[in-house]
Amino acid sequence: MSLQPASPTPPAVAPASRPAPIRRAVSPSMSPLNPRKFGFDEARHLLLRAGFGGTPRQVQALQSWGLEKSVDYLINFDKVGDDPVAPDLFDRDIMRPPTADERAEQRRAQSARDEDTIARFRALRQRAEANDREQMKRLQHWWLKKMIETSRPLQEKLTLFWHGHFATSYRTIEDSYHMFAQNTLFRRHAAGDFTQLLHGIVEDPAMIAYLDNNDSRKNKPNENLARELMELFSLGVGNYTEGDIKEGAKALTGFTFRDDSFQFEKNNHDDGPKTILGASGRLDGHAFVDAILRQRACAQFMAAKFYRFFVGDFPTGDKQLDAAANTFVNEMATVFRGNYHVGKLLKRVLMSEHFFDPAVRNEQIKSPVMLAVGTVRSLNTPVRELSVLADACDKMGQNVFFPPSVKGWDGGRSWINTSTLFVRQNLTVFLLSGRRANGRDGMADKEPFPGSELLAQLADAYPEDFKSGAVSGKLDAILKFTVGTPAPAARAVLDDFIADRAPDGSIDDTVMRDLMMLITSLPEYQLC
């Protein structure tokens, strides 16, 4: 079951050129937004960026709470009633190492050239690998389901952020439980202390295996983890030397794992004197991390990463916007440098004038996961089939637990091309109607899109647009909630459609479904 690139149904509304808007000055301020300016559209923006969006009723709830209470609710998710993820949720023993007896039996078989016993162990290994691949699929579906259903959206959004930041792929690891354990590590420290998370990642079996530190030897250190720890995870290019990499690799010798647990092999650790980033002594991997955290570049590097994920692209080439963003990122770095606490930094960001500036709203391209999860959470569509959602995310370029490299996903404009646009449109058609490119979901009629419920919630959210009862006013409200202001040519198509299908102003479930298929095909729907 998959969503192949194919012409969407109904056909996408073509974008039209329009003059660039006249931009007022962009606020670079980290000062809190005036609470009186926190309306429905601001609450919607907050829920999109600090989560995956929400229904009009959920957005109204945040609006009624006000800015500070809403941000506190999102950031202090430990107070929200989701059950913690149990460590035994997935089978840890599928890829277990052989026991001492099994190793002895294999050695005897090799020595005796016992082909039957050798073949039996080979078959057991192949069966375990196949079972592990199946568990990996279940793990992907579980995480997508959790992102869709969670009452802690920022926790899952941050878990996704850390997965892209400390990118590790199952394709190399080939141990689904290690991927699950790493995902749990990210969730546990999601909005907490970056110091603890960075120390945790050098003890993480998935990361150790992915960057070959388990193959690092005292007399021949492997430099992969040391290099990426500085280049991609904490400092950025230009803020360390090749000498720091070589010395860091020595510090990380002995950092390995046995089965599912970190193991420090003292006899394989280079305990000699080292100098890394200005710190000297008999440094180990944790002293290496401490040296990184003392660098001013660390907070600056992480501030820019958080900005790109939660606020907007940077730099963009727009001098005015980039100047404001640069000022804001510098202020973020100053705040983060004080204690490396993610939640405290994000509270300042999510309450700031800059975060709510029109220049950074509706400008971020939705990632594939954001599109899939956000469509369900915002429009309240049926989930239908998690395997189809996972397959679509893969075809759109974001296969969770399979990032393309240690760099993670590039994001931004890389999400959009002619192939991924077709899959994006087919995905929203599938969620709204149950239609696939190669057929129709058998449960589609039993799980219809509840368009009337969405329309009723929009009537509460935008009462002025519904006051006259005119169908054009209802369309105004639908567009405000989903895409903002579409191009004039697209709006004309939608006006014609609604006039033809709902001439009396009454929009039933079928009309609403078909209208939403048109709206979700718009270029503006790809933005948040």
Coordinates of C-alpha atoms in Angstrom, one line a residue:
M1 CA 0.0 0.0 0.0
S2 CA 1.7 3.2 -1.1
L3 CA 1.2 6.7 -2.4
Q4 CA 3.0 6.7 -5.7
P5 CA 3.7 10.0 -7.5
A6 CA 0.6 10.5 -9.6
S7 CA -1.7 13.3 -10.7
P8 CA -3.7 14.3 -7.6
T9 CA -7.5 14.2 -7.6
P10 CA -8.9 16.8 -7.9
P11 CA -6.2 18.7 -9.9
A12 CA -4.0 21.1 -8.0
V13 CA -4.8 24.8 -8.3
A14 CA -1.9 26.4 -10.1
P15 CA -0.1 29.2 -8.4
A16 CA -0.2 32.7 -9.9
S17 CA 2.3 35.4 -9.8
R18 CA 1.6 38.3 -7.5
P19 CA 3.5 41.4 -6.5
A20 CA 5.8 41.1 -3.5
P21 CA 4.2 42.5 -0.4
I22 CA 5.5 45.8 1.0
R23 CA 7.3 44.9 4.1
R24 CA 7.4 47.0 7.2
A25 CA 10.4 46.8 9.6
V26 CA 11.0 43.4 11.0
S27 CA 11.1 43.2 14.8
P28 CA 14.4 41.6 16.1
S29 CA 13.1 41.8 19.6
M30 CA 13.1 39.0 22.1
S31 CA 10.8 41.1 24.4
P32 CA 7.4 39.4 24.9
L33 CA 4.6 40.1 22.5
N34 CA 2.0 42.5 23.9
P35 CA -0.6 40.1 25.4
R36 CA -3.4 42.1 23.8
K37 CA -1.9 41.1 20.4
F38 CA -2.2 37.4 21.1
G39 CA -5.3 36.6 19.0
F40 CA -6.6 33.5 17.2
D41 CA -4.0 33.7 14.4
E42 CA -1.2 34.1 16.8
A43 CA -2.3 31.1 18.8
R44 CA -2.6 29.1 15.6
H45 CA 1.0 30.1 14.7
L46 CA 2.2 29.1 18.1
L47 CA 0.6 25.7 17.9
L48 CA 2.0 25.1 14.4
R49 CA 5.6 25.9 15.3
A50 CA 5.7 24.5 18.8
G51 CA 3.8 21.4 17.8
F52 CA 2.0 20.2 14.7
G53 CA -1.0 22.4 14.6
G54 CA -4.4 21.9 16.1
T55 CA -8.1 22.2 15.4
P56 CA -9.9 25.6 15.6
R57 CA -11.2 24.6 19.0
Q58 CA -7.7 23.8 20.3
V59 CA -6.4 27.0 18.9
Q60 CA -9.2 28.9 20.6
A61 CA -8.3 27.2 23.9
L62 CA -4.8 28.6 23.7
Q63 CA -6.2 32.0 22.7
S64 CA -8.4 32.1 25.8
W65 CA -5.5 31.2 28.1
G66 CA -3.3 34.0 26.8
L67 CA 0.3 33.9 25.6
E68 CA 2.2 33.1 28.8
K69 CA -0.1 30.3 30.0
S70 CA -0.2 28.8 26.5
V71 CA 3.6 28.7 26.2
D72 CA 4.0 27.4 29.8
Y73 CA 1.5 24.6 28.9
L74 CA 3.5 23.6 25.8
I75 CA 6.9 23.8 27.4
N76 CA 6.1 22.2 30.8
F77 CA 4.8 19.1 29.2
D78 CA 5.9 16.9 32.1
K79 CA 2.7 18.2 33.9
V80 CA 0.5 16.9 31.1
G81 CA -1.0 13.5 31.5
D82 CA 0.7 11.4 28.8
D83 CA 2.1 8.1 30.2
P84 CA 5.9 7.8 29.9
V85 CA 7.2 5.5 27.2
A86 CA 7.9 2.1 28.8
P87 CA 11.4 0.8 28.1
D88 CA 10.0 -2.6 27.3
L89 CA 7.6 -1.3 24.7
F90 CA 9.7 -3.0 22.0
D91 CA 11.7 -6.2 22.1
R92 CA 15.3 -5.6 23.1
D93 CA 16.4 -9.2 22.5
I94 CA 15.8 -9.6 18.8
M95 CA 19.4 -8.6 18.0
R96 CA 20.9 -9.8 21.2
P97 CA 24.6 -11.0 21.1
P98 CA 25.1 -14.7 21.3
T99 CA 25.5 -16.3 24.8
A100 CA 28.8 -17.8 26.0
D101 CA 27.4 -21.3 25.2
E102 CA 26.3 -20.2 21.7
R103 CA 29.7 -18.7 21.0
A104 CA 31.5 -21.9 22.2
E105 CA 29.2 -24.0 20.0
Q106 CA 29.9 -21.8 16.9
R107 CA 33.7 -22.1 17.6
R108 CA 33.4 -25.9 17.8
A109 CA 31.4 -26.0 14.6
Q110 CA 33.9 -23.8 12.7
S111 CA 36.8 -25.9 14.0
A112 CA 35.1 -29.2 13.1
R113 CA 33.7 -27.8 9.8
D114 CA 30.2 -28.8 10.9
E115 CA 28.3 -27.2 8.1
D116 CA 24.9 -28.1 9.5
T117 CA 25.5 -26.3 12.7
I118 CA 27.1 -23.3 10.9
A119 CA 24.0 -23.1 8.6
R120 CA 21.6 -23.3 11.6
F121 CA 23.3 -20.3 13.3
R122 CA 23.3 -18.4 10.0
A123 CA 19.6 -19.1 9.6
L124 CA 18.9 -17.9 13.2
R125 CA 20.8 -14.7 12.4
Q126 CA 18.9 -14.1 9.2
R127 CA 15.6 -14.7 11.0
A128 CA 16.5 -12.2 13.7
E129 CA 17.5 -9.6 11.1
A130 CA 14.1 -10.1 9.3
N131 CA 12.2 -9.8 12.6
D132 CA 14.2 -6.7 13.5
R133 CA 13.3 -5.0 10.2
E134 CA 9.6 -5.7 11.0
Q135 CA 10.0 -4.2 14.4
M136 CA 11.6 -1.2 12.8
K137 CA 8.5 -0.7 10.7
R138 CA 6.3 -1.0 13.9
L139 CA 8.6 1.6 15.6
Q140 CA 8.1 4.0 12.7
H141 CA 4.3 3.6 12.9
W142 CA 4.3 3.9 16.7
W143 CA 6.2 7.3 16.5
L144 CA 3.9 8.7 13.8
K145 CA 0.9 7.6 15.9
K146 CA 2.4 9.2 19.0
M147 CA 3.0 12.5 17.2
I148 CA -0.6 12.5 16.0
E149 CA -2.2 11.6 19.3
T150 CA 0.1 13.2 21.9
S151 CA -1.1 15.9 24.3
R152 CA 2.6 16.9 24.5
P153 CA 3.1 18.3 21.0
L154 CA 6.3 20.2 21.8
Q155 CA 7.9 17.2 23.4
E156 CA 7.4 15.2 20.1
K157 CA 8.4 18.2 18.0
L158 CA 11.6 18.5 19.9
T159 CA 12.2 14.7 19.7
L160 CA 12.0 15.1 16.0
F161 CA 14.4 18.1 16.1
W162 CA 17.0 16.1 18.1
H163 CA 16.5 13.1 15.7
G164 CA 17.5 15.4 12.8
H165 CA 20.3 17.0 14.8
F166 CA 21.9 13.9 16.2
A167 CA 21.0 12.0 13.0
T168 CA 21.4 8.2 13.3
S169 CA 20.1 5.8 10.7
Y170 CA 18.8 2.3 11.2
R171 CA 20.2 1.4 7.8
T172 CA 23.7 1.4 9.5
I173 CA 22.7 0.4 13.1
E174 CA 20.5 -2.6 12.2
D175 CA 19.2 -2.8 15.7
S176 CA 15.7 -1.4 16.1
Y177 CA 15.8 -1.4 19.9
H178 CA 18.9 0.8 19.9
M179 CA 17.0 3.3 17.7
F180 CA 14.0 3.1 20.1
A181 CA 16.4 3.7 23.1
Q182 CA 17.9 6.7 21.3
N183 CA 14.4 8.1 20.6
T184 CA 13.6 7.7 24.3
L185 CA 16.8 9.6 25.2
F186 CA 15.8 12.5 23.0
R187 CA 12.2 12.5 24.4
R188 CA 13.6 12.4 28.0
H189 CA 15.8 15.4 27.5
A190 CA 13.7 17.2 24.8
A191 CA 13.3 20.5 26.5
G192 CA 15.8 20.0 29.3
D193 CA 19.5 20.5 29.8
F194 CA 21.6 20.3 26.6
T195 CA 24.6 19.6 28.7
Q196 CA 23.0 16.3 29.9
L197 CA 21.9 15.4 26.4
L198 CA 25.4 16.0 24.9
H199 CA 26.9 13.9 27.6
G200 CA 24.3 11.2 27.0
I201 CA 24.9 11.1 23.2
V202 CA 28.5 10.0 23.6
E203 CA 27.3 7.0 25.7
D204 CA 24.4 6.2 23.3
P205 CA 24.8 2.7 21.7
A206 CA 23.1 3.8 18.5
M207 CA 25.4 6.8 18.0
I208 CA 28.5 4.9 19.1
A209 CA 27.7 2.2 16.4
Y210 CA 26.7 4.7 13.8
L211 CA 30.0 6.6 14.0
D212 CA 32.1 3.6 14.5
N213 CA 33.4 4.4 18.0
N214 CA 32.9 0.8 19.0
D215 CA 35.7 0.1 16.5
S216 CA 38.0 2.8 18.0
R217 CA 41.2 1.4 19.6
K218 CA 43.7 2.8 22.0
N219 CA 46.5 2.5 19.5
K220 CA 44.3 3.5 16.5
P221 CA 41.5 5.9 17.5
N222 CA 38.6 6.3 15.1
E223 CA 37.9 10.0 14.5
N224 CA 34.3 9.9 13.3
L225 CA 32.5 10.6 16.5
A226 CA 35.0 13.3 17.6
R227 CA 34.7 15.1 14.3
E228 CA 30.9 15.1 14.1
L229 CA 30.5 15.9 17.8
M230 CA 32.1 19.2 17.0
E231 CA 31.2 19.8 13.4
L232 CA 27.5 18.9 13.3
F233 CA 26.4 18.5 17.0
S234 CA 27.8 21.4 18.9
L235 CA 30.3 23.9 17.3
G236 CA 30.2 24.1 13.5
V237 CA 33.0 24.2 11.0
G238 CA 35.8 26.7 11.8
N239 CA 35.5 26.5 15.5
Y240 CA 37.9 23.6 16.1
T241 CA 41.1 22.3 14.6
E242 CA 42.2 18.9 13.1
G243 CA 44.3 18.6 16.3
D244 CA 41.2 18.9 18.4
I245 CA 39.7 16.0 16.4
K246 CA 42.7 13.8 16.9
E247 CA 42.9 14.5 20.6
G248 CA 39.1 14.2 20.9
A249 CA 39.2 10.8 19.3
K250 CA 41.8 9.7 21.8
A251 CA 39.6 10.9 24.6
L252 CA 36.7 8.8 23.3
T253 CA 38.6 5.6 23.1
G254 CA 37.0 3.0 25.4
F255 CA 33.5 4.5 24.9
T256 CA 31.6 1.5 23.5
F257 CA 28.6 -0.6 24.4
R258 CA 27.7 -4.2 25.2
D259 CA 24.3 -5.4 24.1
D260 CA 22.0 -2.5 25.0
S261 CA 24.2 -0.7 27.5
F262 CA 27.1 1.8 27.4
Q263 CA 30.4 0.2 28.4
F264 CA 33.6 2.0 29.3
E265 CA 36.6 -0.2 28.5
K266 CA 39.3 1.1 30.6
N267 CA 42.0 -1.0 29.0
N268 CA 41.1 0.4 25.6
H269 CA 41.1 4.0 26.8
D270 CA 44.0 6.3 26.0
D271 CA 44.7 7.8 29.4
G272 CA 47.6 9.9 28.3
P273 CA 47.7 13.8 28.5
K274 CA 45.6 15.6 25.8
T275 CA 44.8 19.2 24.8
I276 CA 41.3 19.7 23.3
L277 CA 39.8 23.2 22.7
G278 CA 42.2 24.7 25.2
A279 CA 41.5 22.2 27.9
S280 CA 44.5 20.0 29.0
G281 CA 44.9 16.9 31.1
R282 CA 44.1 13.1 31.0
L283 CA 40.8 13.9 29.3
D284 CA 38.2 11.3 28.6
G285 CA 35.0 11.6 26.5
H286 CA 33.0 13.5 29.1
A287 CA 35.9 15.9 29.7
F288 CA 35.9 16.4 25.9
V289 CA 32.2 17.3 26.0
D290 CA 32.8 19.7 28.9
A291 CA 35.5 21.4 26.8
I292 CA 33.0 21.8 24.0
L293 CA 30.4 23.3 26.2
R294 CA 32.8 26.0 27.4
Q295 CA 33.2 27.3 23.9
R296 CA 31.1 30.4 23.0
A297 CA 30.6 29.0 19.6
C298 CA 28.5 26.2 21.0
A299 CA 25.6 28.4 22.2
Q300 CA 25.8 30.4 18.9
F301 CA 25.7 27.2 16.8
M302 CA 22.8 25.7 18.7
A303 CA 20.9 29.0 18.7
A304 CA 21.0 29.1 14.9
K305 CA 19.8 25.5 14.7
F306 CA 16.8 26.2 17.0
Y307 CA 16.0 29.3 15.0
R308 CA 15.9 27.5 11.7
F309 CA 13.6 24.8 13.1
F310 CA 11.2 26.9 15.1
V311 CA 11.3 30.4 13.5
G312 CA 12.5 30.4 9.9
D313 CA 15.2 30.0 7.4
F314 CA 18.4 31.9 8.1
P315 CA 20.0 33.5 6.2
T316 CA 17.4 34.1 3.4
G317 CA 19.0 36.7 1.3
D318 CA 16.5 39.3 2.4
K319 CA 18.7 41.9 4.0
Q320 CA 16.1 43.3 6.3
L321 CA 14.9 40.0 7.6
D322 CA 18.4 38.6 7.9
A323 CA 19.5 41.6 9.9
A324 CA 16.6 41.1 12.4
A325 CA 17.2 37.3 12.5
N326 CA 20.9 37.8 13.1
T327 CA 20.2 40.1 16.1
F328 CA 17.7 37.6 17.4
V329 CA 20.0 34.6 17.1
N330 CA 22.7 36.5 18.9
E331 CA 20.3 37.2 21.7
M332 CA 19.2 33.5 21.7
A333 CA 22.9 32.5 22.1
T334 CA 23.4 34.8 25.0
V335 CA 20.3 33.3 26.8
F336 CA 21.3 29.7 26.0
R337 CA 25.0 30.2 27.1
G338 CA 23.8 31.1 30.6
N339 CA 22.6 27.6 31.4
Y340 CA 22.1 25.5 28.2
H341 CA 18.5 24.9 29.2
V342 CA 16.4 24.3 26.1
G343 CA 13.0 25.0 27.7
K344 CA 14.1 28.3 29.2
L345 CA 15.4 29.4 25.8
L346 CA 12.3 28.3 23.9
K347 CA 10.0 30.1 26.3
R348 CA 11.8 33.4 25.5
V349 CA 11.6 32.5 21.7
L350 CA 8.0 31.4 21.6
M351 CA 6.8 34.5 23.5
S352 CA 8.9 37.0 21.6
E353 CA 7.8 39.8 19.2
H354 CA 10.1 38.4 16.6
F355 CA 8.5 35.0 16.6
F356 CA 5.1 36.5 15.9
D357 CA 6.4 39.0 13.3
P358 CA 4.4 38.7 10.0
A359 CA 7.8 38.3 8.2
V360 CA 8.3 34.8 9.8
R361 CA 4.8 33.6 9.8
N362 CA 3.5 31.3 7.0
E363 CA 7.0 31.3 5.5
Q364 CA 8.3 27.9 6.7
I365 CA 8.0 24.9 4.4
K366 CA 6.3 22.0 6.2
S367 CA 8.5 19.0 6.5
P368 CA 6.9 15.7 5.3
V369 CA 6.2 14.7 8.9
M370 CA 4.8 18.1 9.7
L371 CA 2.5 17.9 6.6
A372 CA 1.2 14.4 7.5
V373 CA 0.9 14.8 11.2
G374 CA -0.3 18.4 11.0
T375 CA -3.0 17.7 8.4
V376 CA -4.5 15.1 10.8
R377 CA -4.2 17.3 13.9
S378 CA -5.4 20.5 12.3
L379 CA -8.2 19.2 10.0
N380 CA -9.1 16.3 12.2
T381 CA -9.0 13.9 9.2
P382 CA -9.0 10.1 9.8
V383 CA -5.5 8.6 10.2
R384 CA -6.6 5.8 7.9
E385 CA -3.4 3.7 7.6
L386 CA -0.1 4.4 9.3
S387 CA 1.8 2.4 6.8
V388 CA 0.6 4.7 4.0
L389 CA 1.6 7.8 6.0
A390 CA 5.1 6.4 6.7
D391 CA 5.5 5.4 3.0
A392 CA 4.4 8.9 1.9
C393 CA 6.9 10.6 4.4
D394 CA 9.6 8.4 2.9
K395 CA 8.7 9.4 -0.7
M396 CA 8.5 13.0 0.3
G397 CA 12.1 12.8 1.7
Q398 CA 11.7 12.3 5.4
N399 CA 11.8 8.6 6.4
V400 CA 12.0 8.7 10.2
F401 CA 14.8 6.6 11.7
F402 CA 16.5 6.7 8.3
P403 CA 18.0 10.2 7.9
P404 CA 20.1 10.4 4.7
S405 CA 23.4 11.0 6.5
V406 CA 24.9 12.2 9.8
K407 CA 24.0 15.7 8.6
G408 CA 20.3 14.8 9.0
W409 CA 17.8 16.4 6.6
D410 CA 18.6 19.7 4.9
G411 CA 14.9 20.8 5.2
G412 CA 13.6 24.1 3.8
R413 CA 13.3 24.2 0.0
S414 CA 14.9 20.7 -0.3
W415 CA 11.5 19.3 0.7
I416 CA 9.9 20.6 -2.5
N417 CA 10.3 19.2 -6.0
T418 CA 8.0 18.0 -8.8
S419 CA 8.0 14.4 -7.5
T420 CA 7.4 15.3 -3.8
L421 CA 4.7 17.8 -4.6
F422 CA 2.6 15.0 -6.3
V423 CA 3.1 12.8 -3.2
R424 CA 2.2 15.7 -0.9
Q425 CA -1.1 16.3 -2.8
N426 CA -1.9 12.6 -2.9
L427 CA -1.3 12.3 0.8
T428 CA -3.8 15.0 1.7
V429 CA -6.3 13.5 -0.8
F430 CA -5.9 10.1 0.9
L431 CA -6.4 11.6 4.4
L432 CA -9.5 13.6 3.3
S433 CA -11.1 11.0 1.1
G434 CA -9.4 7.6 1.4
R435 CA -8.4 7.7 -2.3
R436 CA -5.0 6.4 -3.3
A437 CA -3.3 6.9 -6.6
N438 CA -3.9 3.2 -7.3
G439 CA -7.3 2.8 -5.9
R440 CA -9.5 3.5 -2.9
D441 CA -9.2 2.6 0.8
G442 CA -11.8 0.0 1.7
M443 CA -12.6 1.8 5.0
A444 CA -13.1 5.2 3.4
D445 CA -16.9 5.2 3.7
K446 CA -16.7 4.1 7.3
E447 CA -14.2 6.8 8.2
P448 CA -15.4 9.9 6.4
F449 CA -13.7 13.3 6.8
P450 CA -15.9 15.2 9.4
G451 CA -16.1 18.4 7.4
S452 CA -19.2 19.6 9.1
E453 CA -17.5 19.5 12.5
L454 CA -14.5 21.5 11.1
L455 CA -16.9 24.0 9.7
A456 CA -18.8 24.4 13.0
Q457 CA -15.5 25.0 14.8
L458 CA -14.5 27.6 12.2
A459 CA -17.9 29.4 12.8
D460 CA -16.9 29.8 16.4
A461 CA -13.4 30.9 15.6
Y462 CA -14.4 33.4 12.9
P463 CA -18.0 34.5 13.8
E464 CA -17.8 37.7 11.6
D465 CA -17.2 35.6 8.5
F466 CA -20.2 33.5 9.2
K467 CA -22.5 36.2 10.3
S468 CA -24.2 36.9 6.9
G469 CA -24.5 33.2 6.0
A470 CA -22.9 33.9 2.6
V471 CA -20.8 31.1 1.3
S472 CA -18.0 33.5 0.4
G473 CA -17.7 34.4 4.1
K474 CA -17.4 30.8 5.0
L475 CA -14.7 30.3 2.4
D476 CA -12.9 33.3 3.9
A477 CA -12.8 31.6 7.3
I478 CA -11.6 28.3 5.8
L479 CA -8.8 29.9 4.0
K480 CA -7.7 32.0 6.9
F481 CA -7.3 28.9 9.0
T482 CA -5.6 26.7 6.3
V483 CA -3.6 28.8 4.0
G484 CA -4.0 32.6 4.7
T485 CA -4.5 34.5 1.5
P486 CA -4.1 32.5 -1.7
A487 CA -3.0 33.9 -5.0
P488 CA -5.9 35.8 -6.8
A489 CA -6.1 33.1 -9.6
A490 CA -6.4 30.3 -7.0
R491 CA -9.0 32.3 -5.1
A492 CA -11.1 32.7 -8.3
V493 CA -11.0 29.0 -8.9
L494 CA -12.2 28.3 -5.3
D495 CA -14.9 31.0 -5.6
D496 CA -16.2 29.3 -8.7
F497 CA -16.1 25.9 -7.1
I498 CA -18.0 26.9 -4.0
A499 CA -20.6 28.9 -6.1
D500 CA -21.2 25.9 -8.2
R501 CA -21.3 23.2 -5.5
A502 CA -23.0 25.3 -2.7
P503 CA -25.1 27.9 -4.4
D504 CA -27.5 28.2 -1.4
G505 CA -24.6 28.7 1.0
S506 CA -24.9 25.3 2.6
I507 CA -21.6 23.3 2.7
D508 CA -22.2 19.7 3.4
D509 CA -19.5 17.0 4.2
T510 CA -19.0 16.1 0.6
V511 CA -18.6 19.7 -0.6
M512 CA -16.3 20.4 2.4
R513 CA -14.2 17.3 1.6
D514 CA -13.8 18.3 -2.1
L515 CA -13.1 21.9 -1.2
M516 CA -10.4 20.8 1.2
M517 CA -8.8 18.7 -1.4
L518 CA -8.5 21.7 -3.6
I519 CA -7.2 23.9 -0.7
T520 CA -4.6 21.4 0.4
S521 CA -3.2 21.3 -3.1
L522 CA -2.4 25.0 -3.0
P523 CA 1.3 26.1 -2.7
E524 CA 0.3 28.1 0.5
Y525 CA -0.8 24.9 2.2
Q526 CA 2.9 23.7 2.1
L527 CA 3.8 26.6 4.4
C528 CA 3.3 27.2 8.1

